Amino acid sequence: MSAAISTAYEPREVEERWYRTWLEQGVFRADPASPKPPYAIVIPPPNVTGILTLGHVLNNTMQDILARRARMLGREVLWLPGTDHAGIATQTVVERQLRKEKKTRHDLGRDEFVTQVWAWKEEHGGIIIRQLQRLGCSCDWSRERFTMDPAYSREVQSAFVELYRCGLIYRGKRMVNWCPVSLTALSDEEVIPTPNQGTLYVMRYEVVEEPGVYLAIATTRPETLMGDTAVAVNPKDPRYQRLIGRHCWRPFPRAAIPIIADDAIDPEFGTGVLKVTPAHDPVDFEIGQRHHLPTLDVFSPDATLNELAGPDFVGLDRFEARAKAVERLRELGLLVREEPYQNTVGYSERAGVPIEPRLSEQWFLRYPKVQECLEAVASGRIQFRPERWTKTFEHWIANIKDWCISRQLWWGHRIPVWYHRHEPQRLHVDVAPPSDPENWDQDPDVLDTWFSSWLWPFAAMDDEARRRFYPTTDLVTGPDIIFFWVARMIMAGLHFQGEIPFANVYFTGLIRDSQGRKMSKSLGNSPDPLELIAKYGADGLRFGLMRIAPHGQDIRFDEKQIEEGRNFANKLWNACRFRQMQGPLTGGFQPGQQLSPYTARILHQLEATVARVNRGYAEYLFTEVAQSIYDFFWSDFCDWYLEAAKNEINSTDPAIRQGALAAIDHVIGVVLRLLHPFMPHLTEELWHRLGFGTQTIQFATLDDLAAPMPVDPALVRFAGQVYDSVSIARNLRAEHHVPSNRKARMILKTDVDGDFAVLARLLNAEPLEVRPDYEGEPGVPVAITPVGQIFLPLVGLVDTGAERERLGKELAKVEAELETVHKKLANENFVQRAPAAVVAEHRQRAGAFLERLEQLRERVAAL
RNA sequence: GCACGGUUAGCUUAGCGGUAGAGCGACUGGUUUACACCCAGUAGGUCGGGGGUUCGAAUCCCUCACCGUGCACCA
């Protein structure tokens, strides 16, 4: 027998010890040479600047469950980990640090700045990797990748070159989303539309040809009026038709600008007149293109106004300029009115400020394999879970626009394009720099971080792994990056590998706080997972979270639920501790072993649980799996079976004792294996302590989970009747204030021929007299149960009135239930149309109710 | 405006066509030799409103309301 187990489970030491052991033994390593069928999953690489959030805990726990389950099912598992260089996020972190020293990245220069980011990454990056390890993640850390590793960078650059050569990547001057804080272009996906309470200003421009006649124009952005190069109306708008082709005065800088007609103008909105600022609004830009209007960019890259805005505005921030423009309009008598106005403004995802539409030269990608990508998901070759996300996905694909992939940052993959110094038309586009670098300038921009992430499922693998493990099996991620990442990975996989990158995508829910709000740094409502691990253990956190993470549904987080996970770990610990106190494992049932009804029942319930668990895994219903095991183990096994089995365990007959212990061993052995993916450390510890094996439980087979011997349904039924009777009679005791620990004399009147020692034990009845002919005595409380009438004779505590009342209440209840069933059976439609089995079940119930009713009436009469 | 989710006991939720179930919380009783991170018991629900289909609806259909998410519009 191994060392004694302490009374409360203390996870910390166990978890750290086992994780260390697993690493030492290399059990997470994927062997491409293995003959086992492969299973692969790539981690959604967290930002290298990141620290673990509950969201990470949720999706990495799910991945770990899938990986560990696959190992137990005999697959060669590759769970490939890594981190993402996270262009803007990481650059911002280091710039913030520089700001404390009153420096900007320009003070350092590009090379020095990038060196500093690398230094920062070496020192602080990858914290999240250690945190994932603390959570128990079984990644193959020997293959950890970073998206800026040299090998990975080469993949990114050759992807660019290849797409450029296919003609899918092009450079163009376009209206892009510009972040005035990060000073870079952003993709549409990085812009968050945010409701904004602003003001709609109505101003008026005087018509040049008709002094004294004014056009009223509504705008939310008066600070851009200096860039107006036209005013537009709808050609069908009768109010303004006669003015089309004339001009009006832009007040400052004062200039005559044409009044044009364009279908894009909605006559219903505002005054039906639009000021056209082609340099600062995408719609205006298009109008400008159509009408060949000049483009007047009055903003600097940081969204302060430039000299074109006029001397009064130069250098002002866009919001200061807005106030000043309004003031100026008012002075000039050109401001008609202001009204509060709610609109939606695009904010930069990273910097949190309104983006500025800006005309600039950028690199764009026309997505490859769009149709194939759509079909892969629509056909189910890639299966989304929950399936409803396919619709969201299809909608995005249908409206797909070219992807702006260049970023004006320093941290990232430099665009592999060189411009010839003397022949501006000549480009060198290649992974390798030109052989005469002195004649070339490399494009200063870097690629969007997602342009590297979209290659992750294959680019993170070496050739050998790729041959063996690509395409991968499952992907677990959040639906918030379905466009950023999932859709693009499918296209990249199809284009570069000719094969989908994964077969299943599981979209997790979002974790919210107890008030349903998103977790966010600013609200301070995101608990630190490491503190939760310290308090409840990694296994407790994992299990608690899994039990409340419904299928792709948002999760309301409450620490209580993690506490329950910890409690369950403790329950498992103590049940095993109890078993260990009974001596070493039995090694299974003896040939010809007689099963008690209770043992038959628990084996039967275990089988049902295994079936539920298998079904749950097949459908990725993690909550269902966790809940099934929880219910079975805590309720069926601990509360009922172990208590009932104590009679057998304490039996003087070694065969009886042996039988119960064999059943316990079987149940615990199965439960530990079923539970291992959820609670890896604890199950491993108990597996070894109890002596189920000397090898890690991670590779324990799942082939022998079935009941080791056939089970007689009659025994199962009898045990169920005893348990039901126990509940009813315990209630009787409680109602009569007999403390549960007090041994009480009880009388069982029954025709059933059976052993009632377990009934006596569970009722704490001592003695339990079995008297088939007992007729009761006036005032003796009684419970009508499936195995007979149970009397509770109370010395000196007989209150006939109270007992009559209690029985009366129960009588009423049973009568009501009987009536419901009778009504149904009296309905000819029901009897004829309902399935025969349902009708039969109702008849049976009616019979049972009737019998109980008669017994109750008899008891009332006897009072 | 369009689409997709959600609305079940005080809280978190399961059930998705045949007697509404769990955990937490509340209340009562318990030092029953595995566990107080526990055990036993009790109370608490017209399953968001309305309509329909069906012998039968929390469950299917329609409709409304509210909450959430995505997309579009946003002068």
Short mmCIF file of C-alpha atoms in Angstrom, two decimals, chain A residues 118-328:
data_model
loop_
_atom_site.label_atom_id
_atom_site.label_comp_id
_atom_site.label_asym_id
_atom_site.label_seq_id
_atom_site.Cartn_x
_atom_site.Cartn_y
_atom_site.Cartn_z
CA TRP A 118 13.42 41.79 -29.70
CA ALA A 119 15.14 42.43 -26.39
CA TRP A 120 11.79 43.13 -24.80
CA LYS A 121 10.38 39.95 -26.33
CA GLU A 122 13.26 37.86 -24.98
CA GLU A 123 12.81 39.29 -21.51
CA HIS A 124 9.05 39.63 -21.07
CA GLY A 125 7.53 37.75 -23.97
CA GLY A 126 6.30 34.26 -23.54
CA ILE A 127 5.01 34.68 -20.02
CA ILE A 128 1.84 33.23 -21.38
CA ILE A 129 3.65 30.05 -22.38
CA ARG A 130 4.61 29.37 -18.78
CA GLN A 131 1.06 30.15 -17.75
CA LEU A 132 -0.33 27.65 -20.22
CA GLN A 133 2.04 25.09 -18.77
CA ARG A 134 0.74 25.83 -15.30
CA LEU A 135 -2.73 25.12 -16.63
CA GLY A 136 -1.53 21.67 -17.68
CA CYS A 137 -1.53 22.09 -21.45
CA SER A 138 -0.02 19.09 -23.18
CA CYS A 139 1.56 20.96 -26.07
CA ASP A 140 4.66 19.67 -27.80
CA TRP A 141 6.86 22.47 -26.49
CA SER A 142 9.85 21.21 -28.44
CA ARG A 143 8.08 22.56 -31.52
CA GLU A 144 7.11 25.94 -30.09
CA ARG A 145 7.08 28.58 -32.83
CA PHE A 146 7.13 32.33 -32.92
CA THR A 147 5.71 34.05 -35.99
CA MET A 148 8.95 35.96 -36.45
CA ASP A 149 11.26 32.95 -36.20
CA PRO A 150 13.57 32.99 -39.22
CA ALA A 151 11.97 29.90 -40.75
CA TYR A 152 8.50 31.27 -40.22
CA SER A 153 9.46 34.65 -41.65
CA ARG A 154 10.68 32.96 -44.79
CA GLU A 155 7.29 31.29 -45.16
CA VAL A 156 5.58 34.64 -44.82
CA GLN A 157 7.81 36.31 -47.37
CA SER A 158 7.59 33.53 -49.90
CA ALA A 159 3.81 33.59 -49.52
CA PHE A 160 3.90 37.28 -50.39
CA VAL A 161 6.18 36.73 -53.37
CA GLU A 162 4.12 33.84 -54.65
CA LEU A 163 0.85 35.78 -54.42
CA TYR A 164 2.49 38.79 -56.04
CA ARG A 165 3.60 36.62 -58.93
CA CYS A 166 0.08 35.24 -59.29
CA GLY A 167 -1.09 38.81 -59.62
CA LEU A 168 -3.13 38.64 -56.44
CA ILE A 169 -1.07 41.21 -54.59
CA TYR A 170 -0.97 44.72 -55.97
CA ARG A 171 -0.07 48.19 -54.82
CA GLY A 172 -2.48 51.07 -55.09
CA LYS A 173 -3.48 54.47 -53.84
CA ARG A 174 -6.75 53.90 -52.08
CA MET A 175 -8.92 55.12 -49.28
CA VAL A 176 -7.86 53.14 -46.22
CA ASN A 177 -8.63 53.10 -42.54
CA TRP A 178 -5.92 55.18 -40.96
CA CYS A 179 -5.09 55.07 -37.29
CA PRO A 180 -3.78 58.51 -36.34
CA VAL A 181 -2.21 57.20 -33.16
CA SER A 182 -0.43 54.12 -34.51
CA LEU A 183 0.19 56.02 -37.77
CA THR A 184 -0.64 53.07 -39.93
CA ALA A 185 -3.29 51.74 -42.24
CA LEU A 186 -5.64 49.11 -40.85
CA SER A 187 -7.78 46.43 -42.45
CA ASP A 188 -11.55 46.74 -42.30
CA GLU A 189 -11.59 44.00 -39.69
CA GLU A 190 -9.47 46.08 -37.33
CA VAL A 191 -12.03 48.86 -37.26
CA ILE A 192 -14.68 48.63 -34.57
CA PRO A 193 -17.91 50.46 -35.38
CA THR A 194 -18.85 52.23 -32.19
CA PRO A 195 -22.03 54.19 -31.43
CA ASN A 196 -21.13 57.78 -30.87
CA GLN A 197 -23.15 60.65 -29.44
CA GLY A 198 -22.20 63.63 -31.54
CA THR A 199 -23.66 66.72 -33.15
CA LEU A 200 -25.10 67.27 -36.59
CA TYR A 201 -24.19 70.75 -37.71
CA VAL A 202 -26.27 72.48 -40.34
CA MET A 203 -24.37 75.24 -42.11
CA ARG A 204 -24.95 77.19 -45.29
CA TYR A 205 -22.83 77.95 -48.29
CA GLU A 206 -23.69 80.94 -50.48
CA VAL A 207 -24.33 80.29 -54.15
CA VAL A 208 -21.66 82.11 -56.16
CA GLU A 209 -23.89 82.92 -59.12
CA GLU A 210 -26.79 84.05 -56.93
CA PRO A 211 -25.55 86.15 -54.03
CA GLY A 212 -27.93 85.99 -51.10
CA VAL A 213 -29.06 82.48 -51.96
CA TYR A 214 -27.72 79.80 -49.62
CA LEU A 215 -27.52 76.02 -49.62
CA ALA A 216 -28.03 74.40 -46.22
CA ILE A 217 -25.66 71.47 -45.67
CA ALA A 218 -25.66 68.97 -42.82
CA THR A 219 -22.38 67.55 -41.54
CA THR A 220 -20.93 65.87 -38.50
CA ARG A 221 -17.41 66.79 -39.47
CA PRO A 222 -17.09 70.53 -40.02
CA GLU A 223 -13.34 70.26 -39.44
CA THR A 224 -12.96 68.74 -42.90
CA LEU A 225 -14.75 71.52 -44.79
CA MET A 226 -11.45 73.06 -45.79
CA GLY A 227 -10.99 69.98 -47.92
CA ASP A 228 -14.36 70.31 -49.65
CA THR A 229 -14.03 70.37 -53.39
CA ALA A 230 -17.73 70.21 -54.27
CA VAL A 231 -21.23 70.17 -52.93
CA ALA A 232 -23.54 67.39 -54.12
CA VAL A 233 -27.28 66.88 -54.42
CA ASN A 234 -29.44 64.11 -55.79
CA PRO A 235 -30.17 64.72 -59.49
CA LYS A 236 -33.85 63.92 -58.90
CA ASP A 237 -34.26 66.30 -55.99
CA PRO A 238 -36.58 69.07 -57.27
CA ARG A 239 -35.41 71.47 -54.59
CA TYR A 240 -31.94 71.76 -55.99
CA GLN A 241 -32.15 70.80 -59.64
CA ARG A 242 -31.84 74.36 -60.89
CA LEU A 243 -28.60 74.86 -58.97
CA ILE A 244 -26.77 71.91 -60.47
CA GLY A 245 -23.77 73.15 -62.41
CA ARG A 246 -23.50 76.37 -60.43
CA HIS A 247 -21.05 76.97 -57.62
CA CYS A 248 -21.03 77.92 -54.03
CA TRP A 249 -18.56 79.53 -51.70
CA ARG A 250 -16.56 77.32 -49.37
CA PRO A 251 -16.14 79.82 -46.51
CA PHE A 252 -12.56 79.04 -45.52
CA PRO A 253 -10.22 78.93 -47.17
CA ARG A 254 -12.63 80.84 -49.35
CA ALA A 255 -13.07 79.21 -52.74
CA ALA A 256 -15.78 78.58 -55.27
CA ILE A 257 -16.63 74.90 -55.54
CA PRO A 258 -19.07 73.27 -57.96
CA ILE A 259 -22.56 72.04 -57.15
CA ILE A 260 -22.79 68.59 -58.66
CA ALA A 261 -25.44 65.87 -58.94
CA ASP A 262 -24.82 62.30 -57.77
CA ASP A 263 -27.14 59.37 -57.09
CA ALA A 264 -25.31 58.56 -53.87
CA ILE A 265 -27.02 61.47 -52.16
CA ASP A 266 -30.05 60.57 -50.10
CA PRO A 267 -32.56 63.44 -50.41
CA GLU A 268 -34.15 62.35 -47.16
CA PHE A 269 -31.04 62.77 -45.07
CA GLY A 270 -30.32 66.11 -43.45
CA THR A 271 -30.92 68.85 -45.94
CA GLY A 272 -30.34 66.62 -48.95
CA VAL A 273 -27.07 68.41 -49.65
CA LEU A 274 -23.69 66.80 -49.07
CA LYS A 275 -20.37 68.55 -48.73
CA VAL A 276 -17.89 66.50 -50.74
CA THR A 277 -14.46 66.01 -49.16
CA PRO A 278 -12.78 63.41 -51.38
CA ALA A 279 -9.69 63.15 -49.22
CA HIS A 280 -11.50 62.39 -45.97
CA ASP A 281 -14.47 60.19 -46.61
CA PRO A 282 -14.80 56.98 -48.61
CA VAL A 283 -18.16 57.90 -50.15
CA ASP A 284 -16.91 61.38 -51.00
CA PHE A 285 -13.80 59.83 -52.50
CA GLU A 286 -15.92 57.78 -54.87
CA ILE A 287 -18.02 60.78 -55.78
CA GLY A 288 -14.79 62.64 -56.42
CA GLN A 289 -13.58 59.89 -58.73
CA ARG A 290 -16.82 59.93 -60.68
CA HIS A 291 -16.76 63.71 -61.13
CA HIS A 292 -12.99 64.16 -61.44
CA LEU A 293 -12.85 66.40 -58.42
CA PRO A 294 -9.55 67.47 -56.93
CA THR A 295 -8.54 65.77 -53.74
CA LEU A 296 -7.52 68.15 -51.02
CA ASP A 297 -5.92 66.44 -48.03
CA VAL A 298 -6.01 68.92 -45.16
CA PHE A 299 -4.84 66.46 -42.50
CA SER A 300 -1.39 65.34 -41.46
CA PRO A 301 -0.93 61.62 -40.70
CA ASP A 302 -1.52 62.23 -36.99
CA ALA A 303 -4.86 63.87 -37.78
CA THR A 304 -3.74 67.38 -37.03
CA LEU A 305 -4.55 69.91 -39.71
CA ASN A 306 -1.93 70.92 -42.23
CA GLU A 307 -1.16 74.15 -44.03
CA LEU A 308 -3.84 73.50 -46.69
CA ALA A 309 -6.42 74.04 -43.98
CA GLY A 310 -5.33 77.64 -43.66
CA PRO A 311 -3.13 79.42 -41.12
CA ASP A 312 -5.76 79.47 -38.38
CA PHE A 313 -6.03 75.73 -38.34
CA VAL A 314 -2.52 74.50 -38.93
CA GLY A 315 -1.35 72.16 -36.22
CA LEU A 316 -4.71 71.84 -34.52
CA ASP A 317 -5.92 68.39 -33.57
CA ARG A 318 -9.01 67.28 -35.52
CA PHE A 319 -11.30 67.73 -32.53
CA GLU A 320 -9.92 71.16 -31.67
CA ALA A 321 -10.31 72.04 -35.31
CA ARG A 322 -13.92 70.95 -35.21
CA ALA A 323 -14.71 73.35 -32.37
CA LYS A 324 -12.82 76.13 -34.08
CA ALA A 325 -14.55 75.55 -37.41
CA VAL A 326 -17.94 75.70 -35.74
CA GLU A 327 -17.00 78.89 -33.96
CA ARG A 328 -15.81 80.42 -37.21
#
